[in-house]
Amino acid sequence: MEPVVQGTAIRRAIDTFRGLWDEPDVLSRAPGRVNLIGDHTDYSDGFALPMALPFDTAIAFATTGDTGTGVVRIHSVGFGELEITGSDDDDVPGWARHLVGVVELLEADGIAARGWSATIETDIPTGAGLSSSAALEVAAINALLHRAGLDWSPIEVARLGQRVENEVVGLQSGIMDQYISAGAVEGHAGLMDCRTLSLTPTPIPSDAAIVVMDTDTRRVLADVAYDDRRSSCERAARRLGLDALRDATFADLARITDETDRRRARHVVTENERVLVAVERFAAGDLAGAGTLMNLSHDSLRDDFEVSGPGLDVIVDVARDAPGCLGARMTGGGFAGCAVALVGCDDVEAFTVDVLDRYDFDGHTARLWVCEPSAGASVGRPE
Ligand code: GLA
């Protein structure tokens, strides 16, 4: 089991900034997330129960040029070096599209977003389905809003981050990742209603441990499959004459003639219900009940929505047989990356040892982290 050393990204970003340049004016951090239950529901106006992880992306930032026209300089050990000049903004590496998108969309909103230098560091495993991109967007948006003297609500920040994905990066993702990164409350998961956009802090009982399990597998062409699933859900809703599958009932499903769309819709309808019942189970301290719903969620994502992956299925099966496991499922977009388990606190050490020992998929070695629900993004003067 790897210890989670919170805050090293923050320290590294500040130290690197001082080593390269001078004193940063602003420190902005935003966490990655794990979703406990409710996947592929956000873009159907549904429910989800994510929590922020004790892993941050941190940006140390200073204004170094004209805020309307100046160059943006990024130095990042994890990502690389970059200059955003305004003339060739489309010609940047994949990770930097998220930053270019933040700059362009803020400018389009009339907020000066250029003329800065920053170091960026992250503790979030990248490409693992823990929303490192959303954290980067949220941290960058907050840094620039702070400089402009603006104080947006978490949902406003999240919506801009989602627009970066949808309009600049070209992925039709929902609001979940950016919203929990911007709006999480320490010690709580957040019940997210993706129609009303409420985010209700939901305590996780203290006798439960949340274990994030990285299969060490990574997604290939997941964007295409994601957009395909989203289209299926939109078609099914149209077929039922509804705005979104959020409004569909189990009885409605029989009216969806396309067999694949019907299964996709069945996942969304049953998953929304599972989220709401899971929140009740957590509130009642019924961890076994919550864990059972997590297991059902995985099975539905695997069989009806078909977004699990072989490594994910292996680690979920291994976890379910490990000491103290109450439930285990894939988390997030799926296909590869991380799964999550709900484990009784007393057994967490035995659980992690057993999963690490027995996980065996195609030569991959698992990594496990026991994670407390952590605080959402923050921004201010560096210490
Ligand atoms: C990705 C997307 C989210 C959400 C999840 C699945 O993480 O960015 O909006 O759709 O997949 O729940």
mmCIF file of C-alpha atoms and ligand atoms in Angstrom:
data_model
loop_
_atom_site.group_PDB
_atom_site.id
_atom_site.type_symbol
_atom_site.label_atom_id
_atom_site.label_comp_id
_atom_site.label_asym_id
_atom_site.label_seq_id
_atom_site.Cartn_x
_atom_site.Cartn_y
_atom_site.Cartn_z
ATOM 1 C CA MET A 1 0.000 0.000 0.000
ATOM 2 C CA GLU A 2 1.382 3.408 -0.941
ATOM 3 C CA PRO A 3 1.086 6.144 1.644
ATOM 4 C CA VAL A 4 -0.792 9.179 0.382
ATOM 5 C CA VAL A 5 1.474 12.131 0.961
ATOM 6 C CA GLN A 6 -0.873 15.045 0.613
ATOM 7 C CA GLY A 7 0.508 18.349 -0.466
ATOM 8 C CA THR A 8 3.718 17.361 -2.221
ATOM 9 C CA ALA A 9 2.431 18.749 -5.535
ATOM 10 C CA ILE A 10 1.816 22.102 -3.849
ATOM 11 C CA ARG A 11 5.305 22.174 -2.345
ATOM 12 C CA ARG A 12 6.930 21.091 -5.611
ATOM 13 C CA ALA A 13 5.067 23.694 -7.653
ATOM 14 C CA ILE A 14 6.137 26.503 -5.301
ATOM 15 C CA ASP A 15 9.753 25.324 -4.971
ATOM 16 C CA THR A 16 10.140 24.886 -8.727
ATOM 17 C CA PHE A 17 8.685 28.332 -9.334
ATOM 18 C CA ARG A 18 11.171 29.924 -6.915
ATOM 19 C CA GLY A 19 14.034 27.983 -8.484
ATOM 20 C CA LEU A 20 13.122 29.100 -12.009
ATOM 21 C CA TRP A 21 11.834 32.584 -11.540
ATOM 22 C CA ASP A 22 10.862 34.491 -8.387
ATOM 23 C CA GLU A 23 7.990 34.439 -5.890
ATOM 24 C CA PRO A 24 4.615 33.182 -7.182
ATOM 25 C CA ASP A 25 1.647 35.525 -6.564
ATOM 26 C CA VAL A 26 -0.983 32.818 -6.453
ATOM 27 C CA LEU A 27 -1.206 29.152 -5.494
ATOM 28 C CA SER A 28 -4.176 27.262 -6.872
ATOM 29 C CA ARG A 29 -4.894 23.608 -6.170
ATOM 30 C CA ALA A 30 -7.665 21.266 -7.302
ATOM 31 C CA PRO A 31 -8.154 17.586 -6.437
ATOM 32 C CA GLY A 32 -8.822 14.505 -8.536
ATOM 33 C CA ARG A 33 -11.906 12.455 -7.766
ATOM 34 C CA VAL A 34 -13.211 8.953 -7.331
ATOM 35 C CA ASN A 35 -16.872 8.218 -7.926
ATOM 36 C CA LEU A 36 -18.431 5.922 -5.309
ATOM 37 C CA ILE A 37 -21.543 5.194 -7.384
ATOM 38 C CA GLY A 38 -23.473 6.731 -10.292
ATOM 39 C CA ASP A 39 -21.411 6.465 -13.464
ATOM 40 C CA HIS A 40 -22.515 7.508 -16.938
ATOM 41 C CA THR A 41 -25.533 9.219 -15.415
ATOM 42 C CA ASP A 42 -24.338 12.852 -15.374
ATOM 43 C CA TYR A 43 -25.003 13.548 -19.059
ATOM 44 C CA SER A 44 -28.533 12.149 -18.651
ATOM 45 C CA ASP A 45 -29.327 14.742 -15.929
ATOM 46 C CA GLY A 46 -28.964 11.954 -13.342
ATOM 47 C CA PHE A 47 -27.330 11.373 -9.962
ATOM 48 C CA ALA A 48 -23.778 10.572 -8.867
ATOM 49 C CA LEU A 49 -21.890 10.271 -5.571
ATOM 50 C CA PRO A 50 -18.259 11.275 -6.157
ATOM 51 C CA MET A 51 -15.702 12.437 -3.600
ATOM 52 C CA ALA A 52 -12.494 14.458 -3.950
ATOM 53 C CA LEU A 53 -9.230 12.558 -3.479
ATOM 54 C CA PRO A 54 -6.257 13.601 -1.347
ATOM 55 C CA PHE A 55 -4.355 14.075 -4.641
ATOM 56 C CA ASP A 56 -3.980 17.577 -6.047
ATOM 57 C CA THR A 57 -2.880 19.334 -9.157
ATOM 58 C CA ALA A 58 -1.152 22.517 -8.007
ATOM 59 C CA ILE A 59 -0.354 25.680 -9.964
ATOM 60 C CA ALA A 60 2.106 28.308 -8.693
ATOM 61 C CA PHE A 61 1.401 31.401 -10.729
ATOM 62 C CA ALA A 62 2.566 34.972 -11.288
ATOM 63 C CA THR A 63 1.614 37.709 -13.717
ATOM 64 C CA THR A 64 4.618 38.358 -15.940
ATOM 65 C CA GLY A 65 3.269 40.286 -18.915
ATOM 66 C CA ASP A 66 0.341 42.141 -20.399
ATOM 67 C CA THR A 67 -2.790 40.327 -19.170
ATOM 68 C CA GLY A 68 -4.512 40.821 -22.522
ATOM 69 C CA THR A 69 -1.730 39.893 -24.939
ATOM 70 C CA GLY A 70 1.271 38.530 -22.978
ATOM 71 C CA VAL A 71 2.769 35.094 -23.385
ATOM 72 C CA VAL A 72 1.730 32.242 -21.036
ATOM 73 C CA ARG A 73 4.722 30.159 -19.906
ATOM 74 C CA ILE A 74 4.225 26.773 -18.279
ATOM 75 C CA HIS A 75 6.892 24.645 -16.660
ATOM 76 C CA SER A 76 5.841 21.221 -15.459
ATOM 77 C CA VAL A 77 7.992 18.253 -14.527
ATOM 78 C CA GLY A 78 5.059 15.899 -15.143
ATOM 79 C CA PHE A 79 3.669 17.469 -18.302
ATOM 80 C CA GLY A 80 6.441 19.430 -20.006
ATOM 81 C CA GLU A 81 7.309 22.975 -21.106
ATOM 82 C CA LEU A 82 4.886 25.143 -22.989
ATOM 83 C CA GLU A 83 4.360 28.660 -24.289
ATOM 84 C CA ILE A 84 0.908 29.844 -25.253
ATOM 85 C CA THR A 85 1.422 32.867 -27.476
ATOM 86 C CA GLY A 86 -1.998 33.461 -28.999
ATOM 87 C CA SER A 87 -0.811 32.846 -32.572
ATOM 88 C CA ASP A 88 -0.460 29.058 -32.653
ATOM 89 C CA ASP A 89 -2.668 28.049 -29.749
ATOM 90 C CA ASP A 90 -4.073 25.069 -31.647
ATOM 91 C CA ASP A 91 -0.627 23.606 -32.123
ATOM 92 C CA VAL A 92 -0.008 22.363 -28.572
ATOM 93 C CA PRO A 93 0.319 18.885 -27.026
ATOM 94 C CA GLY A 94 -2.811 17.113 -25.797
ATOM 95 C CA TRP A 95 -2.536 18.014 -22.079
ATOM 96 C CA ALA A 96 -2.061 21.680 -22.963
ATOM 97 C CA ARG A 97 -5.365 21.870 -24.856
ATOM 98 C CA HIS A 98 -7.014 22.025 -21.435
ATOM 99 C CA LEU A 99 -5.013 25.152 -20.558
ATOM 100 C CA VAL A 100 -5.441 26.788 -23.961
ATOM 101 C CA GLY A 101 -9.171 26.133 -23.605
ATOM 102 C CA VAL A 102 -9.256 27.822 -20.199
ATOM 103 C CA VAL A 103 -7.442 30.879 -21.577
ATOM 104 C CA GLU A 104 -9.640 31.134 -24.685
ATOM 105 C CA LEU A 105 -12.986 30.642 -22.948
ATOM 106 C CA LEU A 106 -12.193 33.084 -20.129
ATOM 107 C CA GLU A 107 -11.155 35.663 -22.746
ATOM 108 C CA ALA A 108 -14.394 35.062 -24.595
ATOM 109 C CA ASP A 109 -16.139 35.914 -21.285
ATOM 110 C CA GLY A 110 -14.187 39.201 -21.178
ATOM 111 C CA ILE A 111 -11.681 38.093 -18.519
ATOM 112 C CA ALA A 112 -8.014 38.902 -19.286
ATOM 113 C CA ALA A 113 -6.274 35.522 -19.204
ATOM 114 C CA ARG A 114 -2.779 35.961 -20.668
ATOM 115 C CA GLY A 115 0.584 37.263 -19.488
ATOM 116 C CA TRP A 116 1.449 34.751 -16.773
ATOM 117 C CA SER A 117 4.059 32.159 -15.883
ATOM 118 C CA ALA A 118 3.296 29.045 -13.872
ATOM 119 C CA THR A 119 4.712 25.810 -12.604
ATOM 120 C CA ILE A 120 2.280 22.913 -12.531
ATOM 121 C CA GLU A 121 2.723 19.742 -10.503
ATOM 122 C CA THR A 122 0.324 16.905 -9.803
ATOM 123 C CA ASP A 123 -0.106 14.039 -7.361
ATOM 124 C CA ILE A 124 -2.983 12.616 -9.393
ATOM 125 C CA PRO A 125 -2.050 9.504 -11.371
ATOM 126 C CA THR A 126 -2.665 10.599 -14.985
ATOM 127 C CA GLY A 127 -4.757 8.623 -17.450
ATOM 128 C CA ALA A 128 -6.057 6.495 -14.585
ATOM 129 C CA GLY A 129 -9.640 7.765 -14.612
ATOM 130 C CA LEU A 130 -9.151 9.969 -11.537
ATOM 131 C CA SER A 131 -9.911 13.238 -13.376
ATOM 132 C CA SER A 132 -6.467 14.774 -13.609
ATOM 133 C CA SER A 133 -7.659 16.853 -16.600
ATOM 134 C CA ALA A 134 -10.624 18.269 -14.702
ATOM 135 C CA ALA A 135 -8.327 19.166 -11.796
ATOM 136 C CA LEU A 136 -5.963 20.970 -14.167
ATOM 137 C CA GLU A 137 -8.853 22.960 -15.643
ATOM 138 C CA VAL A 138 -10.337 23.862 -12.270
ATOM 139 C CA ALA A 139 -6.969 24.903 -10.807
ATOM 140 C CA ALA A 140 -6.163 27.072 -13.849
ATOM 141 C CA ILE A 141 -9.615 28.701 -13.939
ATOM 142 C CA ASN A 142 -9.417 29.524 -10.225
ATOM 143 C CA ALA A 143 -5.916 31.009 -10.567
ATOM 144 C CA LEU A 144 -7.061 33.327 -13.363
ATOM 145 C CA LEU A 145 -10.307 34.283 -11.618
ATOM 146 C CA HIS A 146 -8.336 35.068 -8.464
ATOM 147 C CA ARG A 147 -6.027 37.344 -10.425
ATOM 148 C CA ALA A 148 -9.044 39.079 -11.952
ATOM 149 C CA GLY A 149 -10.561 39.584 -8.462
ATOM 150 C CA LEU A 150 -13.539 37.367 -9.336
ATOM 151 C CA ASP A 151 -15.139 34.829 -7.031
ATOM 152 C CA TRP A 152 -17.200 32.309 -8.984
ATOM 153 C CA SER A 153 -19.271 29.539 -7.360
ATOM 154 C CA PRO A 154 -18.042 25.941 -7.793
ATOM 155 C CA ILE A 155 -20.747 25.219 -10.378
ATOM 156 C CA GLU A 156 -19.745 28.243 -12.467
ATOM 157 C CA VAL A 157 -16.107 27.115 -12.395
ATOM 158 C CA ALA A 158 -17.156 23.550 -13.212
ATOM 159 C CA ARG A 159 -19.300 24.618 -16.151
ATOM 160 C CA LEU A 160 -16.424 26.519 -17.710
ATOM 161 C CA GLY A 161 -14.178 23.464 -17.234
ATOM 162 C CA GLN A 162 -16.825 21.254 -18.851
ATOM 163 C CA ARG A 163 -17.039 23.689 -21.785
ATOM 164 C CA VAL A 164 -13.267 23.374 -22.220
ATOM 165 C CA GLU A 165 -13.751 19.612 -22.612
ATOM 166 C CA ASN A 166 -16.813 19.889 -24.851
ATOM 167 C CA GLU A 167 -15.836 22.860 -27.048
ATOM 168 C CA VAL A 168 -12.024 22.836 -27.124
ATOM 169 C CA VAL A 169 -10.777 19.333 -26.292
ATOM 170 C CA GLY A 170 -13.721 17.730 -28.113
ATOM 171 C CA LEU A 171 -14.958 15.240 -25.506
ATOM 172 C CA GLN A 172 -18.688 15.372 -24.748
ATOM 173 C CA SER A 173 -18.209 14.677 -21.037
ATOM 174 C CA GLY A 174 -20.641 15.619 -18.283
ATOM 175 C CA ILE A 175 -20.254 17.937 -15.295
ATOM 176 C CA MET A 176 -19.292 15.422 -12.586
ATOM 177 C CA ASP A 177 -15.486 15.618 -12.596
ATOM 178 C CA GLN A 178 -15.072 19.384 -12.620
ATOM 179 C CA TYR A 179 -17.957 19.935 -10.190
ATOM 180 C CA ILE A 180 -16.676 17.633 -7.446
ATOM 181 C CA SER A 181 -13.135 18.959 -7.909
ATOM 182 C CA ALA A 182 -14.391 22.530 -7.505
ATOM 183 C CA GLY A 183 -17.066 21.941 -4.879
ATOM 184 C CA ALA A 184 -16.193 18.979 -2.609
ATOM 185 C CA VAL A 185 -16.396 19.350 1.167
ATOM 186 C CA GLU A 186 -13.686 17.657 3.247
ATOM 187 C CA GLY A 187 -14.834 14.478 5.004
ATOM 188 C CA HIS A 188 -17.792 14.078 2.666
ATOM 189 C CA ALA A 189 -18.744 12.589 -0.650
ATOM 190 C CA GLY A 190 -21.158 14.765 -2.649
ATOM 191 C CA LEU A 191 -24.601 13.720 -3.868
ATOM 192 C CA MET A 192 -24.722 15.431 -7.245
ATOM 193 C CA ASP A 193 -28.026 16.094 -8.970
ATOM 194 C CA CYS A 194 -26.949 16.800 -12.526
ATOM 195 C CA ARG A 195 -30.274 18.437 -13.412
ATOM 196 C CA THR A 196 -30.719 20.902 -10.563
ATOM 197 C CA LEU A 197 -26.889 21.027 -10.179
ATOM 198 C CA SER A 198 -27.126 20.726 -6.415
ATOM 199 C CA LEU A 199 -24.147 19.128 -4.640
ATOM 200 C CA THR A 200 -25.121 17.858 -1.196
ATOM 201 C CA PRO A 201 -22.291 16.918 1.198
ATOM 202 C CA THR A 202 -22.808 13.310 2.269
ATOM 203 C CA PRO A 203 -20.774 11.954 5.195
ATOM 204 C CA ILE A 204 -19.154 8.543 4.780
ATOM 205 C CA PRO A 205 -19.363 6.564 8.053
ATOM 206 C CA SER A 206 -16.044 6.495 9.927
ATOM 207 C CA ASP A 207 -15.940 2.690 10.018
ATOM 208 C CA ALA A 208 -15.702 2.609 6.197
ATOM 209 C CA ALA A 209 -12.505 2.938 4.182
ATOM 210 C CA ILE A 210 -12.479 3.978 0.530
ATOM 211 C CA VAL A 211 -9.749 2.155 -1.384
ATOM 212 C CA VAL A 212 -8.807 3.340 -4.879
ATOM 213 C CA MET A 213 -7.316 0.485 -6.907
ATOM 214 C CA ASP A 214 -5.274 1.246 -10.023
ATOM 215 C CA THR A 215 -5.245 -1.704 -12.438
ATOM 216 C CA ASP A 216 -2.192 -0.182 -14.197
ATOM 217 C CA THR A 217 -4.127 -0.501 -17.482
ATOM 218 C CA ARG A 218 -4.778 2.653 -19.554
ATOM 219 C CA ARG A 219 -7.551 3.658 -21.957
ATOM 220 C CA VAL A 220 -7.227 3.497 -25.723
ATOM 221 C CA LEU A 221 -9.813 5.267 -27.903
ATOM 222 C CA ALA A 222 -12.106 5.746 -24.910
ATOM 223 C CA ASP A 223 -13.356 9.062 -26.349
ATOM 224 C CA VAL A 224 -15.090 7.375 -29.246
ATOM 225 C CA ALA A 225 -16.801 4.852 -26.989
ATOM 226 C CA TYR A 226 -17.804 7.623 -24.551
ATOM 227 C CA ASP A 227 -19.487 9.656 -27.286
ATOM 228 C CA ASP A 228 -21.178 6.489 -28.567
ATOM 229 C CA ARG A 229 -22.680 5.766 -25.107
ATOM 230 C CA ARG A 230 -23.840 9.341 -24.791
ATOM 231 C CA SER A 231 -25.538 9.192 -28.212
ATOM 232 C CA SER A 232 -27.281 5.953 -27.212
ATOM 233 C CA CYS A 233 -28.709 7.636 -24.096
ATOM 234 C CA GLU A 234 -29.863 10.685 -26.061
ATOM 235 C CA ARG A 235 -31.519 8.496 -28.711
ATOM 236 C CA ALA A 236 -33.295 6.454 -26.039
ATOM 237 C CA ALA A 237 -34.580 9.623 -24.348
ATOM 238 C CA ARG A 238 -35.844 11.005 -27.675
ATOM 239 C CA ARG A 239 -37.563 7.700 -28.414
ATOM 240 C CA LEU A 240 -39.440 8.055 -25.100
ATOM 241 C CA GLY A 241 -40.248 11.713 -25.758
ATOM 242 C CA LEU A 242 -38.170 12.810 -22.745
ATOM 243 C CA ASP A 243 -35.578 15.555 -22.284
ATOM 244 C CA ALA A 244 -33.183 13.088 -20.656
ATOM 245 C CA LEU A 245 -33.140 9.535 -19.287
ATOM 246 C CA ARG A 246 -33.361 11.034 -15.797
ATOM 247 C CA ASP A 247 -37.129 11.132 -16.425
ATOM 248 C CA ALA A 248 -37.425 7.519 -17.636
ATOM 249 C CA THR A 249 -38.908 4.771 -15.470
ATOM 250 C CA PHE A 250 -38.160 1.069 -15.563
ATOM 251 C CA ALA A 251 -41.556 0.491 -17.215
ATOM 252 C CA ASP A 252 -40.628 2.904 -20.049
ATOM 253 C CA LEU A 253 -37.685 0.745 -21.106
ATOM 254 C CA ALA A 254 -39.881 -1.725 -23.006
ATOM 255 C CA ARG A 255 -40.748 1.070 -25.459
ATOM 256 C CA ILE A 256 -37.114 1.428 -26.584
ATOM 257 C CA THR A 257 -37.040 -0.842 -29.618
ATOM 258 C CA ASP A 258 -33.280 -0.866 -30.244
ATOM 259 C CA GLU A 259 -31.882 -3.600 -28.017
ATOM 260 C CA THR A 260 -28.531 -1.889 -27.380
ATOM 261 C CA ASP A 261 -30.097 1.478 -26.583
ATOM 262 C CA ARG A 262 -32.557 -0.284 -24.257
ATOM 263 C CA ARG A 263 -29.713 -1.863 -22.263
ATOM 264 C CA ARG A 264 -27.837 1.447 -22.095
ATOM 265 C CA ALA A 265 -30.996 3.123 -20.826
ATOM 266 C CA ARG A 266 -31.610 0.324 -18.323
ATOM 267 C CA HIS A 267 -28.207 1.043 -16.821
ATOM 268 C CA VAL A 268 -29.004 4.738 -16.434
ATOM 269 C CA VAL A 269 -32.460 4.170 -14.931
ATOM 270 C CA THR A 270 -31.261 1.552 -12.437
ATOM 271 C CA GLU A 271 -28.025 3.429 -11.627
ATOM 272 C CA ASN A 272 -29.889 6.613 -10.711
ATOM 273 C CA GLU A 273 -32.025 4.609 -8.312
ATOM 274 C CA ARG A 274 -28.942 2.915 -6.836
ATOM 275 C CA VAL A 275 -27.287 6.264 -6.115
ATOM 276 C CA LEU A 276 -30.284 7.553 -4.168
ATOM 277 C CA VAL A 277 -30.642 4.317 -2.179
ATOM 278 C CA ALA A 278 -26.868 4.199 -1.523
ATOM 279 C CA VAL A 279 -27.029 7.677 0.028
ATOM 280 C CA GLU A 280 -29.768 6.409 2.356
ATOM 281 C CA ARG A 281 -27.695 3.324 3.240
ATOM 282 C CA PHE A 282 -24.609 5.441 4.023
ATOM 283 C CA ALA A 283 -26.757 7.774 6.149
ATOM 284 C CA ALA A 284 -28.128 4.784 8.065
ATOM 285 C CA GLY A 285 -24.617 3.384 8.607
ATOM 286 C CA ASP A 286 -25.584 0.335 6.524
ATOM 287 C CA LEU A 287 -22.236 -0.241 4.833
ATOM 288 C CA ALA A 288 -23.122 -3.740 3.655
ATOM 289 C CA GLY A 289 -26.192 -2.309 1.903
ATOM 290 C CA ALA A 290 -24.150 0.465 0.261
ATOM 291 C CA GLY A 291 -21.496 -2.055 -0.811
ATOM 292 C CA THR A 292 -24.088 -4.327 -2.417
ATOM 293 C CA LEU A 293 -25.303 -1.389 -4.507
ATOM 294 C CA MET A 294 -21.718 -0.685 -5.587
ATOM 295 C CA ASN A 295 -21.424 -4.308 -6.735
ATOM 296 C CA LEU A 296 -24.688 -4.041 -8.692
ATOM 297 C CA SER A 297 -23.456 -0.799 -10.235
ATOM 298 C CA HIS A 298 -20.322 -2.486 -11.557
ATOM 299 C CA ASP A 299 -22.306 -5.383 -12.993
ATOM 300 C CA SER A 300 -24.639 -2.963 -14.768
ATOM 301 C CA LEU A 301 -21.730 -0.906 -16.178
ATOM 302 C CA ARG A 302 -20.073 -4.136 -17.349
ATOM 303 C CA ASP A 303 -23.104 -5.921 -18.818
ATOM 304 C CA ASP A 304 -25.655 -3.258 -19.832
ATOM 305 C CA PHE A 305 -23.499 -0.198 -20.475
ATOM 306 C CA GLU A 306 -20.394 -2.152 -21.546
ATOM 307 C CA VAL A 307 -17.811 0.331 -20.299
ATOM 308 C CA SER A 308 -15.806 -1.906 -17.976
ATOM 309 C CA GLY A 309 -12.555 -3.473 -19.133
ATOM 310 C CA PRO A 310 -10.724 -6.751 -18.543
ATOM 311 C CA GLY A 311 -8.293 -5.331 -15.969
ATOM 312 C CA LEU A 312 -11.146 -3.613 -14.137
ATOM 313 C CA ASP A 313 -13.214 -6.807 -14.031
ATOM 314 C CA VAL A 314 -10.251 -8.763 -12.689
ATOM 315 C CA ILE A 315 -9.455 -6.322 -9.889
ATOM 316 C CA VAL A 316 -13.124 -5.991 -8.932
ATOM 317 C CA ASP A 317 -13.446 -9.779 -8.664
ATOM 318 C CA VAL A 318 -10.222 -10.021 -6.643
ATOM 319 C CA ALA A 319 -11.371 -7.207 -4.341
ATOM 320 C CA ARG A 320 -14.785 -8.751 -3.707
ATOM 321 C CA ASP A 321 -13.076 -11.891 -2.340
ATOM 322 C CA ALA A 322 -10.613 -9.948 -0.180
ATOM 323 C CA PRO A 323 -10.996 -9.531 3.626
ATOM 324 C CA GLY A 324 -13.413 -6.822 4.709
ATOM 325 C CA CYS A 325 -14.694 -5.939 1.230
ATOM 326 C CA LEU A 326 -18.246 -4.598 1.278
ATOM 327 C CA GLY A 327 -18.419 -3.702 -2.421
ATOM 328 C CA ALA A 328 -16.201 -2.977 -5.424
ATOM 329 C CA ARG A 329 -16.749 -1.380 -8.805
ATOM 330 C CA MET A 330 -15.113 0.394 -11.693
ATOM 331 C CA THR A 331 -15.237 4.157 -11.328
ATOM 332 C CA GLY A 332 -15.502 7.029 -13.786
ATOM 333 C CA GLY A 333 -15.552 6.673 -17.561
ATOM 334 C CA GLY A 334 -14.305 3.071 -17.502
ATOM 335 C CA PHE A 335 -12.468 0.723 -19.917
ATOM 336 C CA ALA A 336 -9.232 0.863 -17.881
ATOM 337 C CA GLY A 337 -7.614 2.750 -15.019
ATOM 338 C CA CYS A 338 -9.044 2.637 -11.517
ATOM 339 C CA ALA A 339 -11.700 0.813 -9.556
ATOM 340 C CA VAL A 340 -12.934 1.602 -6.040
ATOM 341 C CA ALA A 341 -13.741 -0.604 -3.061
ATOM 342 C CA LEU A 342 -15.675 0.019 0.139
ATOM 343 C CA VAL A 343 -13.878 -1.803 2.952
ATOM 344 C CA GLY A 344 -14.488 -2.161 6.681
ATOM 345 C CA CYS A 345 -11.861 -0.061 8.483
ATOM 346 C CA ASP A 346 -10.620 -2.900 10.668
ATOM 347 C CA ASP A 347 -9.741 -5.025 7.647
ATOM 348 C CA VAL A 348 -8.209 -2.426 5.381
ATOM 349 C CA GLU A 349 -4.613 -3.554 5.843
ATOM 350 C CA ALA A 350 -5.479 -7.210 5.181
ATOM 351 C CA PHE A 351 -7.604 -6.120 2.211
ATOM 352 C CA THR A 352 -4.827 -4.193 0.496
ATOM 353 C CA VAL A 353 -2.220 -6.895 1.099
ATOM 354 C CA ASP A 354 -4.543 -9.534 -0.323
ATOM 355 C CA VAL A 355 -5.542 -7.549 -3.436
ATOM 356 C CA LEU A 356 -1.938 -6.628 -4.215
ATOM 357 C CA ASP A 357 -0.976 -10.253 -3.808
ATOM 358 C CA ARG A 358 -3.722 -11.792 -5.942
ATOM 359 C CA TYR A 359 -4.252 -9.174 -8.711
ATOM 360 C CA ASP A 360 -2.853 -10.745 -11.818
ATOM 361 C CA PHE A 361 -3.775 -9.239 -15.159
ATOM 362 C CA ASP A 362 -1.484 -9.406 -18.136
ATOM 363 C CA GLY A 363 1.666 -8.688 -16.158
ATOM 364 C CA HIS A 364 0.264 -5.529 -14.552
ATOM 365 C CA THR A 365 0.929 -4.618 -10.928
ATOM 366 C CA ALA A 366 -1.851 -2.907 -8.986
ATOM 367 C CA ARG A 367 -1.430 0.213 -6.885
ATOM 368 C CA LEU A 368 -3.795 0.860 -3.982
ATOM 369 C CA TRP A 369 -4.527 3.975 -1.953
ATOM 370 C CA VAL A 370 -6.753 4.315 1.088
ATOM 371 C CA CYS A 371 -8.346 7.728 0.595
ATOM 372 C CA GLU A 372 -10.177 10.122 2.891
ATOM 373 C CA PRO A 373 -12.862 12.258 1.223
ATOM 374 C CA SER A 374 -10.941 15.488 0.682
ATOM 375 C CA ALA A 375 -11.561 19.190 0.202
ATOM 376 C CA GLY A 376 -12.476 20.776 -3.126
ATOM 377 C CA ALA A 377 -10.298 23.319 -4.903
ATOM 378 C CA SER A 378 -8.803 26.353 -3.189
ATOM 379 C CA VAL A 379 -6.790 29.357 -4.272
ATOM 380 C CA GLY A 380 -4.859 32.060 -2.460
ATOM 381 C CA ARG A 381 -1.451 33.504 -1.721
ATOM 382 C CA PRO A 382 1.269 30.851 -1.414
ATOM 383 C CA GLU A 383 2.718 30.275 2.057
HETATM 384 C C1 GLA B 1 -15.976 10.709 -17.278
HETATM 385 C C2 GLA B 1 -16.691 12.022 -17.592
HETATM 386 C C3 GLA B 1 -17.788 12.323 -16.565
HETATM 387 C C4 GLA B 1 -18.706 11.126 -16.362
HETATM 388 C C5 GLA B 1 -17.887 9.845 -16.135
HETATM 389 C C6 GLA B 1 -18.753 8.623 -16.067
HETATM 390 O O1 GLA B 1 -15.253 10.833 -16.089
HETATM 391 O O2 GLA B 1 -15.782 13.102 -17.616
HETATM 392 O O3 GLA B 1 -18.531 13.461 -16.959
HETATM 393 O O4 GLA B 1 -19.595 10.972 -17.440
HETATM 394 O O5 GLA B 1 -16.917 9.665 -17.160
HETATM 395 O O6 GLA B 1 -19.586 8.679 -14.971
#
